XYZ file of C-alpha atoms in Angstrom:
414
model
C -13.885 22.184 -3.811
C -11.436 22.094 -6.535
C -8.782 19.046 -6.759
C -5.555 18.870 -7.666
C -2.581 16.186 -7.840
C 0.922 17.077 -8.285
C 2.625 14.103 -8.825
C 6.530 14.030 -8.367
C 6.946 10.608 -10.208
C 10.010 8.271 -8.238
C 10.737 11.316 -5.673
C 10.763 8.685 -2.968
C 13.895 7.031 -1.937
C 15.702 5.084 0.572
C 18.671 5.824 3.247
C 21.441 7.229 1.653
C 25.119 6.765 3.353
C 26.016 9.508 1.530
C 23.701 12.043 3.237
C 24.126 11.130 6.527
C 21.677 8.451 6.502
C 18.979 10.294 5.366
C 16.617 9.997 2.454
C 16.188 12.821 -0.824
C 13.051 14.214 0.691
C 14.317 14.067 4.406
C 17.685 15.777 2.979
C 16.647 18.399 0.398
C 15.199 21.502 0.742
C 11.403 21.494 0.435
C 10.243 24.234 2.591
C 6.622 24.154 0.843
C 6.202 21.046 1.005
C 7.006 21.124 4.810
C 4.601 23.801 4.753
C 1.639 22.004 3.342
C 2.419 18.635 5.259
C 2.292 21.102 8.539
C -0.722 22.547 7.700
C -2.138 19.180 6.095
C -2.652 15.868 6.651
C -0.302 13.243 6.002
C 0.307 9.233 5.371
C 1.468 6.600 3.367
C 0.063 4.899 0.296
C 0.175 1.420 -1.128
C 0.478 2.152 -4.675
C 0.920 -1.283 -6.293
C -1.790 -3.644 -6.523
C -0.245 -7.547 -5.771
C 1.020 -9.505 -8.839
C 1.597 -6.082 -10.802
C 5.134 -4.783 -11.161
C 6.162 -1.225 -10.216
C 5.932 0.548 -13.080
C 4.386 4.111 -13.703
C 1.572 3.093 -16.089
C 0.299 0.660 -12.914
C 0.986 3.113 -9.894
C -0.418 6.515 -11.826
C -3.647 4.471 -13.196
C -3.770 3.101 -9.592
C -3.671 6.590 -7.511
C -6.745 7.678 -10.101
C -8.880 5.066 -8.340
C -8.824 2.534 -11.344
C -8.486 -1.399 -10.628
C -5.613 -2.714 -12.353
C -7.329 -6.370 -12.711
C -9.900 -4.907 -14.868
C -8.249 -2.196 -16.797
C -4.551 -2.864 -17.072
C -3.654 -3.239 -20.739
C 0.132 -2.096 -20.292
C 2.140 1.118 -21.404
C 1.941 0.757 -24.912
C -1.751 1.401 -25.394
C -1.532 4.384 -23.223
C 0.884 5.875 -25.400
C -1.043 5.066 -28.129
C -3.784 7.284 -26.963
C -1.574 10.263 -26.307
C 0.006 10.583 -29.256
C -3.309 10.263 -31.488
C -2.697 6.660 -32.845
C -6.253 4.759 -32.519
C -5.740 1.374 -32.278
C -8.035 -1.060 -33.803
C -9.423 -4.289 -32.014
C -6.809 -6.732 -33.678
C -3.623 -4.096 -32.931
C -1.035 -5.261 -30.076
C 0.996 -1.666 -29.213
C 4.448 -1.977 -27.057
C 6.239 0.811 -26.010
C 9.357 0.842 -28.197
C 12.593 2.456 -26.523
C 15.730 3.234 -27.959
C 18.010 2.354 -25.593
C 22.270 2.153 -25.650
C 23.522 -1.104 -25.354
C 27.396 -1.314 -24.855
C 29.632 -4.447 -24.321
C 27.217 -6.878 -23.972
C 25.041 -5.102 -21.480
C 22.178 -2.075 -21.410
C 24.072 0.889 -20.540
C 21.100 3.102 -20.710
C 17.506 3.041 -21.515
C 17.297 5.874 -22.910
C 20.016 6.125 -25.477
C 21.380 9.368 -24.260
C 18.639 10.791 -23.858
C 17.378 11.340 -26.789
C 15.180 14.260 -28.458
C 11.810 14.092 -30.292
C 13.577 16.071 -33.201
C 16.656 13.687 -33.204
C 14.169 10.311 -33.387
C 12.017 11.544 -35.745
C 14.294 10.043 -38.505
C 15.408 7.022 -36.463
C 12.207 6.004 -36.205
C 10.804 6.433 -40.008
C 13.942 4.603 -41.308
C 12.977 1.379 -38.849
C 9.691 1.656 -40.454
C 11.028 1.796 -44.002
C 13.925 -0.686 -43.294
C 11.927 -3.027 -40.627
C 7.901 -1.995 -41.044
C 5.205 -3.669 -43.127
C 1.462 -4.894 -42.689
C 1.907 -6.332 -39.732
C 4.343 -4.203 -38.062
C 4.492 -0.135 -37.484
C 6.785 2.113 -35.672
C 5.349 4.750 -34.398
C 7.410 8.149 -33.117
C 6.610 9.499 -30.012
C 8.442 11.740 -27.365
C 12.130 11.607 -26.971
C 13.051 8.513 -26.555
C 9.821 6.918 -26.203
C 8.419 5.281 -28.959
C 5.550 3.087 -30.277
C 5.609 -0.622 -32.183
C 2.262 -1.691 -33.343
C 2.193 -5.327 -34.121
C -0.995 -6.150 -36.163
C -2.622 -9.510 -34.591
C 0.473 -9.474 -32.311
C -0.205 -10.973 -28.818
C 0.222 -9.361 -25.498
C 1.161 -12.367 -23.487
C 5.033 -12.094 -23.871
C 7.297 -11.347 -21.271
C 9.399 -8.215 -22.059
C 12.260 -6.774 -19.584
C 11.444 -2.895 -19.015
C 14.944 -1.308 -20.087
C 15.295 1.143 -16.722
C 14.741 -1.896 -14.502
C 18.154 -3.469 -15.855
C 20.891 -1.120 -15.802
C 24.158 -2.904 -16.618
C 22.990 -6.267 -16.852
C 23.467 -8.197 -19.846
C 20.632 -7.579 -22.796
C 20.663 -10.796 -23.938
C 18.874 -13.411 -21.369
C 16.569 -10.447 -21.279
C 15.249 -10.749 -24.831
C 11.218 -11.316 -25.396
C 9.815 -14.312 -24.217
C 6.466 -16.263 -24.702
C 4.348 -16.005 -21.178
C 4.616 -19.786 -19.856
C 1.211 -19.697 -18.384
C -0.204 -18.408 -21.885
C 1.603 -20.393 -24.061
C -0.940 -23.531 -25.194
C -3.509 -20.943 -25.455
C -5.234 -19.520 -28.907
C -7.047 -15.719 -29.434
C -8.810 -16.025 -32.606
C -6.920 -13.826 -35.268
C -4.063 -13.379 -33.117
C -0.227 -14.828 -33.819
C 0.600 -17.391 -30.916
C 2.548 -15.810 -27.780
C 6.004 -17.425 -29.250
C 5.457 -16.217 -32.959
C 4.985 -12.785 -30.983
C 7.854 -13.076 -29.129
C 9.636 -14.067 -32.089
C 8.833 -11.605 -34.253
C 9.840 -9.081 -31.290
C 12.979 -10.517 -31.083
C 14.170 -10.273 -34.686
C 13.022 -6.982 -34.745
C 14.905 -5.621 -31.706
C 18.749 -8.001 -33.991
C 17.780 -6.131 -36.649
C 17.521 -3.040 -35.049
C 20.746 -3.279 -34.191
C 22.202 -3.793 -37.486
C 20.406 -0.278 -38.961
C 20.984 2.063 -35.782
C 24.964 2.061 -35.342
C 25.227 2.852 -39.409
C 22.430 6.387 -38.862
C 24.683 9.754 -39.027
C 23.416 10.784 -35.293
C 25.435 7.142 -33.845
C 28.794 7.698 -36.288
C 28.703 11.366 -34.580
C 28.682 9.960 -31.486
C 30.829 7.394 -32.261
C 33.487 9.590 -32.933
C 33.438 12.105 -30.162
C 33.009 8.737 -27.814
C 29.401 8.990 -26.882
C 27.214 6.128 -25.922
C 25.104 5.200 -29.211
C 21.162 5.077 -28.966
C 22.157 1.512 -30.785
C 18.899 -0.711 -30.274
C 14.734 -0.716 -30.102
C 13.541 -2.314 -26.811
C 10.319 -3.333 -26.889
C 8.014 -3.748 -23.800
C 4.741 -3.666 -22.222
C 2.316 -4.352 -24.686
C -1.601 -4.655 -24.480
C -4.897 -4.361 -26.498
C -7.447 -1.550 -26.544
C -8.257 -1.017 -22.272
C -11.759 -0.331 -21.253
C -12.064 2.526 -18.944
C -14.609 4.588 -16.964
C -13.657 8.238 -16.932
C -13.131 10.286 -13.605
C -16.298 12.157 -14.391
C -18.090 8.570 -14.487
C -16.242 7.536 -11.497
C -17.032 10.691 -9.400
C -19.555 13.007 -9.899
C -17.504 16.246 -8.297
C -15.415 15.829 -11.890
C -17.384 17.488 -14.541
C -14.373 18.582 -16.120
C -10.440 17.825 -16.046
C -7.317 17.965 -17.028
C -3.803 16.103 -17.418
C -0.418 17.978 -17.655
C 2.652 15.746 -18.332
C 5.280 15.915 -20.849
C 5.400 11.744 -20.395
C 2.807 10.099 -23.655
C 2.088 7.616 -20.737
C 0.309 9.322 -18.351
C -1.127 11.610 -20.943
C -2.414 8.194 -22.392
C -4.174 7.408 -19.050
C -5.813 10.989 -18.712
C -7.186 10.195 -22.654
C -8.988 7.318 -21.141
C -9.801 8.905 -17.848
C -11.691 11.824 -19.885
C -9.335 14.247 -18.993
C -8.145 17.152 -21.391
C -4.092 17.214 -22.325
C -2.476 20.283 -22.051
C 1.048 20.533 -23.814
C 3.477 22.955 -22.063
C 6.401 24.687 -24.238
C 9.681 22.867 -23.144
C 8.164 20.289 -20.422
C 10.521 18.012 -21.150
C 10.216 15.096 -18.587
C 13.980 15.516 -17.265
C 15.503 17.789 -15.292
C 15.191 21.050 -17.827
C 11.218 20.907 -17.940
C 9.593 24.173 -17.913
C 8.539 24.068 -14.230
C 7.653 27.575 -14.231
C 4.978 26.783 -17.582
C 3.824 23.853 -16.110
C 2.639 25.125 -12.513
C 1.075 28.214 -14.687
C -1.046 25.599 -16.533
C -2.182 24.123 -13.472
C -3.362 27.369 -11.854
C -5.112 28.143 -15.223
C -6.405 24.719 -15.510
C -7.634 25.252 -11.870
C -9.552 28.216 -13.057
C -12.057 26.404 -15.416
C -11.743 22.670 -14.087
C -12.625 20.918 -11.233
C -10.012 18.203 -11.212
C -5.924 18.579 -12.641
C -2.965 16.203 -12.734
C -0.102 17.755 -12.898
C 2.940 15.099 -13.463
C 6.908 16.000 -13.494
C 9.006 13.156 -14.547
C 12.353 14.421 -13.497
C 13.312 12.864 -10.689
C 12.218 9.192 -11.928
C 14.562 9.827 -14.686
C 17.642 11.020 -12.119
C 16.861 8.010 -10.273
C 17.040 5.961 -13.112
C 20.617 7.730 -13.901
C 21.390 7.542 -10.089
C 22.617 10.984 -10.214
C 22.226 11.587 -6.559
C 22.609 15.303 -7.316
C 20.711 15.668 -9.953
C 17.703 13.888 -8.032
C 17.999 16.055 -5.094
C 17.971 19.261 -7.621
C 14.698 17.511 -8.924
C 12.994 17.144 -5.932
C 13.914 21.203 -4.547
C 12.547 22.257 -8.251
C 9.555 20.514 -7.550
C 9.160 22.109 -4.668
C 10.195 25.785 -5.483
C 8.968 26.076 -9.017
C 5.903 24.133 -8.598
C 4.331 23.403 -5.114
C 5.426 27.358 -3.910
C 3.925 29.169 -6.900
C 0.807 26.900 -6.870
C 0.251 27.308 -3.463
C 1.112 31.043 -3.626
C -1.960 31.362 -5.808
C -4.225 29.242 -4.666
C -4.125 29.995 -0.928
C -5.572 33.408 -1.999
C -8.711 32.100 -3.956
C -12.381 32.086 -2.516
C -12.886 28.866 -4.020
C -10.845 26.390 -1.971
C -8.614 23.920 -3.845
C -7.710 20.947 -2.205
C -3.924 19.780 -3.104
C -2.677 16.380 -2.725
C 1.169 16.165 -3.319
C 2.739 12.316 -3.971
C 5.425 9.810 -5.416
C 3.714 7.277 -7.652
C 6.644 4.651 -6.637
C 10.100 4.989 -5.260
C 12.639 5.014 -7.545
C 16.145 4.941 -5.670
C 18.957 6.400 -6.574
C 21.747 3.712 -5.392
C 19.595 0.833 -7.011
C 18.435 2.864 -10.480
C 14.924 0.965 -10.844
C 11.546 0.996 -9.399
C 10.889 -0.438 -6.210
C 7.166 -2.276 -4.762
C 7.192 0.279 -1.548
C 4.333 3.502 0.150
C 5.167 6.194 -0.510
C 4.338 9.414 1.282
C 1.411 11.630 0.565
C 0.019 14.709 1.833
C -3.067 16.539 1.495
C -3.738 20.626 2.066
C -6.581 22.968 1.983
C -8.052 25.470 3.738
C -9.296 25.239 6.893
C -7.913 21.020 7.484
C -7.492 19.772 11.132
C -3.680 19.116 10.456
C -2.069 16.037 12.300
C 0.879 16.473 13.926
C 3.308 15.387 11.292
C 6.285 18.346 10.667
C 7.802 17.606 7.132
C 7.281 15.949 4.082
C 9.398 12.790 3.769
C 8.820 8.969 3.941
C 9.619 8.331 7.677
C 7.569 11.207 9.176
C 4.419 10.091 7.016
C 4.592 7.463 8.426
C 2.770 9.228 11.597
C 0.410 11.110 9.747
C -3.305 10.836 10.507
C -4.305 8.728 7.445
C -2.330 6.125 8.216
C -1.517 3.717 5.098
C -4.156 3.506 2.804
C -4.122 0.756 -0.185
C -4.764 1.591 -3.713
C -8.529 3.247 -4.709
C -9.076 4.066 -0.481
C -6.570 6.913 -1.435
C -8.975 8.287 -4.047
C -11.908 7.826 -2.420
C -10.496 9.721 0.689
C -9.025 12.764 -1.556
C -11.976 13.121 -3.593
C -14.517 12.613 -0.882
C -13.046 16.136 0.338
C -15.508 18.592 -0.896
């Protein structure tokens, strides 16, 4: 039995007024993923471990079976791994945003969305203007970036941009973690000097970014500038098993995303990367490439992630539109064609389909809530659950499960 995950990262949502009181999934048009809930089995999963916030680093690394208390080292050394950057033992790495900040509050975190190409520059004039010994900017994808602090310190507390829409930036600047603060790591900067450092770097930012050619253009026509770094979620070096360690039906995998994060977490989990032409992470990803490189992937491996960003990033806009168009391109472009395909093999694939977290669209940030799962393959007694959504999951056969019990159950399929 062959495994595979499509992950449809923040597709889960709440009640919206709007649409009669229904949610996205409950609302849209997802007549394959109705299908494979029918035929499947359904439930809900706890994807947040307690005391961990709801971010997609946690809930991703969580689904693969992985126990946040021991691993969890935070976004930026994920990213670190995907984009080829080896960190050495003294290194601190932070995701590094560029984000729009306008009158006095963040307007985006994403400064307009921005490109790879377009950040390329941005981000080599920071580390001309702002970089040194200690400090590196690293680019990344779009507007995700990379800030290596050199015998930085992890225990800071840092305000993910996408979690604060519209509230003011500045009581949300870096701050040394109160229960960490007395404490020394030998060859590391204190928690404050950290936080400090972090700080000036983020004011300075701001001083260099407004004055590039890509924010006067914008300036001009009345676009929102990509005006400031935000720094956030930093860590050291994680320790990981990989899947193949973890369970022996994984002698080989494979991770598609276009997001350096969870391609970050399938370096660690031992899984391959495979880049798609134009995945993009928003709404214009290359669907079509990236459920090809699944069914290809399926053809050689025994276990595949396949992540699509795009509706986390509607949510995040709270483009209610948008989101919905998200969730039926998921399902047309990528659960039909997969499913297409793989229903006619003679070596069974199993399919689970899932949110990582809610993101909803009328609050614009990640919320600590189940989300709905499915799982498909040939020959399953199905339950009696109809469609794919977050209320009927709720009556599915598996019940809720918490954290690695969802693994453990998918991958004990065989």
């Amino acid at each position: 039995m062959k495994h595979l995950i499509i992950l449809g990262d923040g597709m889960a949502d709440h009640s919206v007024e709007r649409l009669g009181g229904k949610t996205l999934l409950q609302y849209a048009h997802t007549p394959y993923m109705d299908v494979l809930a029918r035929e499947g089995r359904t439930g809900m999963l706890q994807t947040i471990p307690r005391g961990f916030a709801p971010g997609s680093e946690v809930a991703n690394t969580a689904i693969l079976g992985y126990d946040l208390n021991k691993v969890y080292e935070g976004r930026g050394p994920l990213e670190a791994a995907s984009i080829g950057y080896e960190m050495a033992a003294d290194d601190m790495a932070i995701r590094c945003n560029i984000v729009s900040l306008q009158d006095g509050v963040i307007k985006n975190h994403h400064g307009g969305h921005l490109d790879t190409t377009t950040c390329e520059p941005i981000i080599a004039t920071l580390n001309e203007a702002l970089g040194s010994e200690r400090v590196k900017f690293i680019t990344g994808t779009q507007y995700r970036h990379l800030l290596v602090i050199k015998g930085g310190s992890k225990h800071v507390v840092c305000a993910p941009p996408h979690d604060h829409p519209n509230e003011p930036w500045q009581p949300l600047l870096v701050k040394p973690d109160v229960d960490w603060v007395d404490r020394y790591e030998e060859g590391r900067m204190t928690a404050k000097e950290t936080a400090d450092l972090l700080n000036h770097l983020i004011l300075e930012s701001q001083k260099i970014l407004p004055q590039l050619p890509f924010n006067q253009a914008r300036s001009r026509v009345g676009q929102v500038q990509g005006n400031s770094i935000w720094p956030w979620s930093g860590g050291y070096r994680p320790s990981m098993k990989t899947l193949m360690q973890l369970y022996p039906q994984v002698k080989r995998g494979a991770v598609i995303s276009a997001v350096d994060l969870i391609r970050g977490i399938g370096h660690y989990a031992g899984l391959r990367n495979i880049a798609v032409s134009g995945a993009t992470g928003l709404s214009n990803t290359n669907y079509e490439g990236k459920a090809q490189a699944a069914i290809e992937a399926l053809r050689t491996d025994d276990f595949v992630y396949l992540h699509i960003e795009a509706s986390d990033e509607a949510g995040h806009d709270g483009d209610l539109q948008l989101k919905l168009k998200t969730i039926e391109d998921l399902d047309r472009r990528i659960v039909a064609p997969i499913f297409k395909e793989v229903s006619t093999w003679s070596e069974p694939v199993c399919i689970a389909l899932l949110p990582d977290h809610p993101t909803p669209v009328e609050i614009r940030t990640h919320v600590d809530e189940p989300v709905p799962f499915l799982i498909w393959h040939r020959g399953i007694s199905p339950d009696s659950v109809q469609t794919y959504d977050e209320q009927s999951c709720q009556a599915g056969r598996y019940g809720q499960l918490r954290l690695g019990e969802w693994m453990e159950t998918f991958m004990g399929i065989d």
